[in-house]
Short mmCIF file of N, CA and C in Angstrom, two decimals:
data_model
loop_
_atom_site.label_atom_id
_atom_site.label_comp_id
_atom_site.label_asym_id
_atom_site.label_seq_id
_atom_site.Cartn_x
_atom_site.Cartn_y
_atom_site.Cartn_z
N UNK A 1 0.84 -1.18 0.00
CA UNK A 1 0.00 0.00 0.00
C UNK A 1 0.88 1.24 0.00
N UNK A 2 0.20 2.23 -0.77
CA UNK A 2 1.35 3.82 -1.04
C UNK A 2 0.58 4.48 -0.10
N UNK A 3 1.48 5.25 0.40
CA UNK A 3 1.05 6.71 1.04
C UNK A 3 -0.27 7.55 0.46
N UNK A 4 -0.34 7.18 -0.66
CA UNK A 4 -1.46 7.74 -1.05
C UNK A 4 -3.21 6.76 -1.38
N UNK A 5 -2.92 5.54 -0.61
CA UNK A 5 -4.13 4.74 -1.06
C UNK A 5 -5.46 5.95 0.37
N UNK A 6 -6.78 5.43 -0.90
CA UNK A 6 -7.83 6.00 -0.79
C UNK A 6 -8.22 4.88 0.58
N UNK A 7 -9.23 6.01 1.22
CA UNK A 7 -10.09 5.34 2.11
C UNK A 7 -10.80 3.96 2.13
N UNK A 8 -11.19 3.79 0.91
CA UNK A 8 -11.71 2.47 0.58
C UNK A 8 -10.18 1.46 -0.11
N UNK A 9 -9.25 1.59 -0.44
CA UNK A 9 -8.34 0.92 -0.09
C UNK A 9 -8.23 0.13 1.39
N UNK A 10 -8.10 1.37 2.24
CA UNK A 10 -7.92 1.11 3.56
C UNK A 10 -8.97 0.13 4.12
N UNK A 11 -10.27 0.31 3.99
CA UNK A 11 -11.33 -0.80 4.33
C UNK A 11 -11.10 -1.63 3.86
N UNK A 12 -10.94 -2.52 2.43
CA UNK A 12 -10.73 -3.27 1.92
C UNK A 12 -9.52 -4.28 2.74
N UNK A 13 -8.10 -3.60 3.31
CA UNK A 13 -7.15 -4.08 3.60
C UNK A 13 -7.57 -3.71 5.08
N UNK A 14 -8.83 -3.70 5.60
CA UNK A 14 -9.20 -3.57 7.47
C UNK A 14 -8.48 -2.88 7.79
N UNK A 15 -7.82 -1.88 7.70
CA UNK A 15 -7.15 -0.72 8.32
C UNK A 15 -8.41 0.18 8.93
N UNK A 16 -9.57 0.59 8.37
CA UNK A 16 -10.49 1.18 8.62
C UNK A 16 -11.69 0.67 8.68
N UNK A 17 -12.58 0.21 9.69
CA UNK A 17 -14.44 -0.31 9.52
C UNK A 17 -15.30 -0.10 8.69
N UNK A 18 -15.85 -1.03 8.33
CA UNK A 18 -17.31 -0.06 7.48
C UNK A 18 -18.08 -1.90 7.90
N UNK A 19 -19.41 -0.94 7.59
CA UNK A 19 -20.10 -2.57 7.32
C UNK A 19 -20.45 -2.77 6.09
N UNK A 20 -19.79 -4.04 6.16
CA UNK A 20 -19.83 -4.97 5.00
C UNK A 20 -20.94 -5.66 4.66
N UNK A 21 -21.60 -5.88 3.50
CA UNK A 21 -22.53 -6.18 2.70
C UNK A 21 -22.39 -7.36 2.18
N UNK A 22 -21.05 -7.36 1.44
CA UNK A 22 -20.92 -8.20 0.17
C UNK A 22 -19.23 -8.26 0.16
N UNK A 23 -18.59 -9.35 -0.18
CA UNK A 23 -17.16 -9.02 -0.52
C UNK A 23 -16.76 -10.60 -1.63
N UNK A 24 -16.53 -10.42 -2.87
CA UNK A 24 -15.40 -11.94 -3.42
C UNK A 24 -14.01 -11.04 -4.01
N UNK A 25 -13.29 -12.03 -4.72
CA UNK A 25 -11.90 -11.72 -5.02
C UNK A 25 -12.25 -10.30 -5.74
N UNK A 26 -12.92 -9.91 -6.34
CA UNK A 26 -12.49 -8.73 -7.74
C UNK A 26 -13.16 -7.36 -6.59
N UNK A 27 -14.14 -7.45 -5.87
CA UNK A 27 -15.11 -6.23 -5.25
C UNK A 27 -15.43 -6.19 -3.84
N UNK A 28 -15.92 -5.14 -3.21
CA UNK A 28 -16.25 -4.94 -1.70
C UNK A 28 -17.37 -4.18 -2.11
N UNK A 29 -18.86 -5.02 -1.07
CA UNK A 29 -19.40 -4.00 -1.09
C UNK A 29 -19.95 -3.46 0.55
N UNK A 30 -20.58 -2.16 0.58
CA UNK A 30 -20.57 -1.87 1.91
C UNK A 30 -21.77 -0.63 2.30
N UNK A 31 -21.62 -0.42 3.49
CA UNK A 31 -23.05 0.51 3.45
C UNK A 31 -22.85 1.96 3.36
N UNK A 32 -22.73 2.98 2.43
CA UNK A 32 -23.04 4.30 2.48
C UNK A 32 -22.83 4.95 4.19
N UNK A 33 -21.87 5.62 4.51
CA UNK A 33 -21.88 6.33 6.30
C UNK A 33 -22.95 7.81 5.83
N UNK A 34 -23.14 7.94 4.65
CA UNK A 34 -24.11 8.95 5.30
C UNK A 34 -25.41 8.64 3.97
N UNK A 35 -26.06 7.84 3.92
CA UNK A 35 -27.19 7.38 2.78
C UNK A 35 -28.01 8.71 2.12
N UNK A 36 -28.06 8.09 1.20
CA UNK A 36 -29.28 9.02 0.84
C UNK A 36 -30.28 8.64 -0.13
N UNK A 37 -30.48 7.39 0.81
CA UNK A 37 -32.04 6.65 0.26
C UNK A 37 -31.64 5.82 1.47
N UNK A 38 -32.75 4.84 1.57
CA UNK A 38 -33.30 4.14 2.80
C UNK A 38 -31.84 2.61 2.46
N UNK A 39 -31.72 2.36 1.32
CA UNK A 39 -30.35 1.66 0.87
C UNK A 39 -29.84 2.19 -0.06
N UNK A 40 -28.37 2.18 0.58
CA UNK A 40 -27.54 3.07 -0.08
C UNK A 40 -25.87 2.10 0.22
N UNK A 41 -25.59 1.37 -0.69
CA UNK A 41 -24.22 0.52 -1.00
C UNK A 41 -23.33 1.54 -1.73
N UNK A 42 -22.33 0.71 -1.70
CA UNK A 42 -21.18 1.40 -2.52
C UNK A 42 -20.41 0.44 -2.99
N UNK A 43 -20.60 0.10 -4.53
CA UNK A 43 -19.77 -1.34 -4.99
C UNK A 43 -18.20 -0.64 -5.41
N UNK A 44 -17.42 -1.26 -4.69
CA UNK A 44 -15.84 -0.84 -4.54
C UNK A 44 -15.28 -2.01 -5.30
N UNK A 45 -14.38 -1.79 -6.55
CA UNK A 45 -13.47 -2.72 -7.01
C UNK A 45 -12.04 -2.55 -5.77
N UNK A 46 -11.44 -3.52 -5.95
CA UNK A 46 -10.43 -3.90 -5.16
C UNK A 46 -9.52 -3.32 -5.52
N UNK A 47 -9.23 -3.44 -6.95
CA UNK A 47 -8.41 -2.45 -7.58
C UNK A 47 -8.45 -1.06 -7.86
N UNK A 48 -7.51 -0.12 -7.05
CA UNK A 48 -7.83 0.83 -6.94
C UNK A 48 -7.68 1.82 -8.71
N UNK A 49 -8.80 2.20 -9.07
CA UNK A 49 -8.70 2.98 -10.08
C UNK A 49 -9.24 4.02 -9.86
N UNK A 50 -8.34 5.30 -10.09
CA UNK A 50 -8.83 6.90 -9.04
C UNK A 50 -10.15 7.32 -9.98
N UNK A 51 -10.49 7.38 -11.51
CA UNK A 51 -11.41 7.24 -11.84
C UNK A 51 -11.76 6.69 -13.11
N UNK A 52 -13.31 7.42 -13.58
CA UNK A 52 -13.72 6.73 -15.37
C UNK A 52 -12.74 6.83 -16.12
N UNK A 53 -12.34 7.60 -16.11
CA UNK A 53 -11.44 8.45 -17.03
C UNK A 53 -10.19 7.28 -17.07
N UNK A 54 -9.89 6.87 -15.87
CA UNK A 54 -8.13 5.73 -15.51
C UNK A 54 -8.55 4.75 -16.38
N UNK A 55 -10.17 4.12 -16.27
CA UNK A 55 -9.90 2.73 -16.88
C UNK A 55 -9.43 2.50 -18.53
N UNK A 56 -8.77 1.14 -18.17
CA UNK A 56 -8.07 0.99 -19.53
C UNK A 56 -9.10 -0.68 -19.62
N UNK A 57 -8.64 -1.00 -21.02
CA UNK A 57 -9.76 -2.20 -21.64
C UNK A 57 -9.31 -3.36 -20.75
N UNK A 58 -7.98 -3.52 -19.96
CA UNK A 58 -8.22 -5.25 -19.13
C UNK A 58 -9.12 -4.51 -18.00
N UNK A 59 -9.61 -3.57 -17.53
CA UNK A 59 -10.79 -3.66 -16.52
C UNK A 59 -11.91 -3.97 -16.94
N UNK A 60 -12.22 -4.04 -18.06
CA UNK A 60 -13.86 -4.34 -19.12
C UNK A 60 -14.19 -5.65 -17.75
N UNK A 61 -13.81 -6.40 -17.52
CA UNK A 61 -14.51 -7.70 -16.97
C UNK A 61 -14.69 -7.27 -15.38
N UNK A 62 -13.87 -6.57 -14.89
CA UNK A 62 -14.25 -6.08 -13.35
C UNK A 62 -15.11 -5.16 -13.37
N UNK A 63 -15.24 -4.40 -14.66
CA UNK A 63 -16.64 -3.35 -14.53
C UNK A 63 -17.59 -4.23 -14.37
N UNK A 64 -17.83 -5.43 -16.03
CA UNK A 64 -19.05 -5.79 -15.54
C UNK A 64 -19.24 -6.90 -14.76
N UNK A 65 -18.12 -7.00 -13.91
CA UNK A 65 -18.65 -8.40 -12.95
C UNK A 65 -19.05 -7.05 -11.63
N UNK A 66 -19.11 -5.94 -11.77
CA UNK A 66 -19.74 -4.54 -10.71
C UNK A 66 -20.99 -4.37 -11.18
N UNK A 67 -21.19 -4.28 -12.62
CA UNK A 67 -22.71 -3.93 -13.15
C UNK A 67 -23.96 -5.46 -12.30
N UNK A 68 -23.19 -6.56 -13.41
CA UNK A 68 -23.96 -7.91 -12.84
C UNK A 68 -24.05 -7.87 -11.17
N UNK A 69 -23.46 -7.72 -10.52
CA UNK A 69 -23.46 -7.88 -9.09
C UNK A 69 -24.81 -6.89 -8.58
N UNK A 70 -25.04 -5.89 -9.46
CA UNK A 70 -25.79 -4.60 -8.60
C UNK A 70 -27.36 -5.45 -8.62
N UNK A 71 -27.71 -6.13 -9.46
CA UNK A 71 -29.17 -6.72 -9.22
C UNK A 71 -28.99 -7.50 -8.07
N UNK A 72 -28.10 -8.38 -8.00
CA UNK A 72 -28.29 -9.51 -7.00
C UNK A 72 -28.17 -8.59 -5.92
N UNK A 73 -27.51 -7.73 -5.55
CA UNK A 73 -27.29 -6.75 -4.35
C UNK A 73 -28.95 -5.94 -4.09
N UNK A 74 -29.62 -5.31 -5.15
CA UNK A 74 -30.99 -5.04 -5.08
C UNK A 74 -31.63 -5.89 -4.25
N UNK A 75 -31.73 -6.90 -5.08
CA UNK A 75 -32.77 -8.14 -4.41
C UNK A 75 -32.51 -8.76 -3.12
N UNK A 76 -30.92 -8.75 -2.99
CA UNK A 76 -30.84 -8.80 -1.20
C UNK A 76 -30.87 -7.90 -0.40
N UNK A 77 -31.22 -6.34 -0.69
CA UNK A 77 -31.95 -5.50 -0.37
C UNK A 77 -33.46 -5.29 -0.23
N UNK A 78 -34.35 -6.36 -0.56
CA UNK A 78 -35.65 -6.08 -0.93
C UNK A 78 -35.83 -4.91 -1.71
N UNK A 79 -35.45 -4.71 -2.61
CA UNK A 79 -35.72 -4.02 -3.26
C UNK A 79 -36.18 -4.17 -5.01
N UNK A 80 -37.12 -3.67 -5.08
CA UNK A 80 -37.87 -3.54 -6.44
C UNK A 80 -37.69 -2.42 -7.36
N UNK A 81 -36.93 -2.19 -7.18
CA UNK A 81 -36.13 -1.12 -7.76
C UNK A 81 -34.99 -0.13 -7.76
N UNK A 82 -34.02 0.63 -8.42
CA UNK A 82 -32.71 0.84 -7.87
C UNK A 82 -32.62 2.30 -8.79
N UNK A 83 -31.49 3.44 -8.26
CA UNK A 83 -31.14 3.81 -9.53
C UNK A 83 -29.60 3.28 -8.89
N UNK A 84 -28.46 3.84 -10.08
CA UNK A 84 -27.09 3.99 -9.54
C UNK A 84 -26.02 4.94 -10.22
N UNK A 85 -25.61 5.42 -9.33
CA UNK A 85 -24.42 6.85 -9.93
C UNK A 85 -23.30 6.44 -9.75
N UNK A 86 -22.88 7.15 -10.86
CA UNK A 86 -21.02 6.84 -10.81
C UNK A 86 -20.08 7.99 -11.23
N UNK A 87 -19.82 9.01 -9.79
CA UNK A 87 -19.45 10.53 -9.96
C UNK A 87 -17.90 10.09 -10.74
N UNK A 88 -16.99 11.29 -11.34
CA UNK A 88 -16.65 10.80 -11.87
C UNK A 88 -15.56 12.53 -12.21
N UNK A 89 -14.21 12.17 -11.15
CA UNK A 89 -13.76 14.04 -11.59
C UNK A 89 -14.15 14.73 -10.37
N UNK A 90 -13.18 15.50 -10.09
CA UNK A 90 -13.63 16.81 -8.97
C UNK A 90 -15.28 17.88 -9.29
N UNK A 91 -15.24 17.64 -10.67
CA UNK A 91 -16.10 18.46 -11.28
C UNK A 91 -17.80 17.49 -11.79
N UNK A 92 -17.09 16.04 -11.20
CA UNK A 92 -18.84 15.36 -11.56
C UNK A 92 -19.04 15.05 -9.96
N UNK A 93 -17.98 15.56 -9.26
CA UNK A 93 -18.84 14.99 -7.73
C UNK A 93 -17.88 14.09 -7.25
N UNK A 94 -17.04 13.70 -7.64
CA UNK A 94 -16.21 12.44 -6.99
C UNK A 94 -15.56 13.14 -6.07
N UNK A 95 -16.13 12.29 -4.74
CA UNK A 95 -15.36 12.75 -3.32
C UNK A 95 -13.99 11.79 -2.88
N UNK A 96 -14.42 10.79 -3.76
CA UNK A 96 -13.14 9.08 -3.10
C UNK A 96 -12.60 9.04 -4.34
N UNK A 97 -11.28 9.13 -4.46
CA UNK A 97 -10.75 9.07 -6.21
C UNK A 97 -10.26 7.40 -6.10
N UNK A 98 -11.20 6.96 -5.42
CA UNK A 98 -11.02 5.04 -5.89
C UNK A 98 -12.30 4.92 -6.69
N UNK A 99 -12.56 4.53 -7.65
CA UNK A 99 -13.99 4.40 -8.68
C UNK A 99 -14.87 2.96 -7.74
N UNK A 100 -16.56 4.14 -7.82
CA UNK A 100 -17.11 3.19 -6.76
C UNK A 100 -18.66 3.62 -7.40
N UNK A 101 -19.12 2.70 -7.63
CA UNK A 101 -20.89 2.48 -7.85
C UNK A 101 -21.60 2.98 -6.64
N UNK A 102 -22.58 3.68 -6.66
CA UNK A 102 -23.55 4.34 -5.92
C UNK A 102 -24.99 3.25 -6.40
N UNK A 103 -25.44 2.65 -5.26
CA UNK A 103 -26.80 1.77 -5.49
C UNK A 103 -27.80 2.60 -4.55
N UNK A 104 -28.58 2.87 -5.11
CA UNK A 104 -29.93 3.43 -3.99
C UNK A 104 -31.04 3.23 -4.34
N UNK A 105 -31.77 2.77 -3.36
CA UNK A 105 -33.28 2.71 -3.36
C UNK A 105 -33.79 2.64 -2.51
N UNK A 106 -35.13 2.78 -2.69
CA UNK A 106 -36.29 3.00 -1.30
C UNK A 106 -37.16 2.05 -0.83
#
């Protein structure tokens, strides 16, 4: 780990708490500390990529083993529906420069 790994680095490698949801080899997922819907996850690749913009084409299969994962994560939410954001840049909102799926619903 560099001097500069992100917060969700740090959870990932238990340096820091969160509650955990969901975790296999490629992703972490976990609960939102401040929600804003009644469920509110945050699907974290393991691999830290600061953002949209970083990925290069060998991540194509860790994106969508993040996309596929977000239904099954819904439905063990009870949930019947979802949206999901993915800020992206100082200037689209990205507060964690580790790239992380926003799941919410009510």
């Amino acid at each position: 780990m560099n001097a500069e790994s992100s917060i969700f680095t740090k959870i990932i490698e238990r340096q820091i708490p969160a509650s955990i949801v969901y975790e296999d080899e490629k992703c972490i997922v976990i609960k939102d500390i401040n929600p804003k819907a009644r469920v509110h996850l945050l699907i974290i690749p393991k691999k830290e990529i600061p953002t949209l913009f970083d990925l290069t084409p060998e991540d194509r299969d860790l994106m969508g083993h993040m996309m596929l994962l977000l239904p099954q994560l819904a439905q063990s939410q009870n949930l019947e529906g979802f949206k999901i954001q993915i800020n992206t840049g100082e200037a689209g909102g990205q507060e964690v420069f580790h790239v992380h799926i926003h799941l919410l619903g009510n």
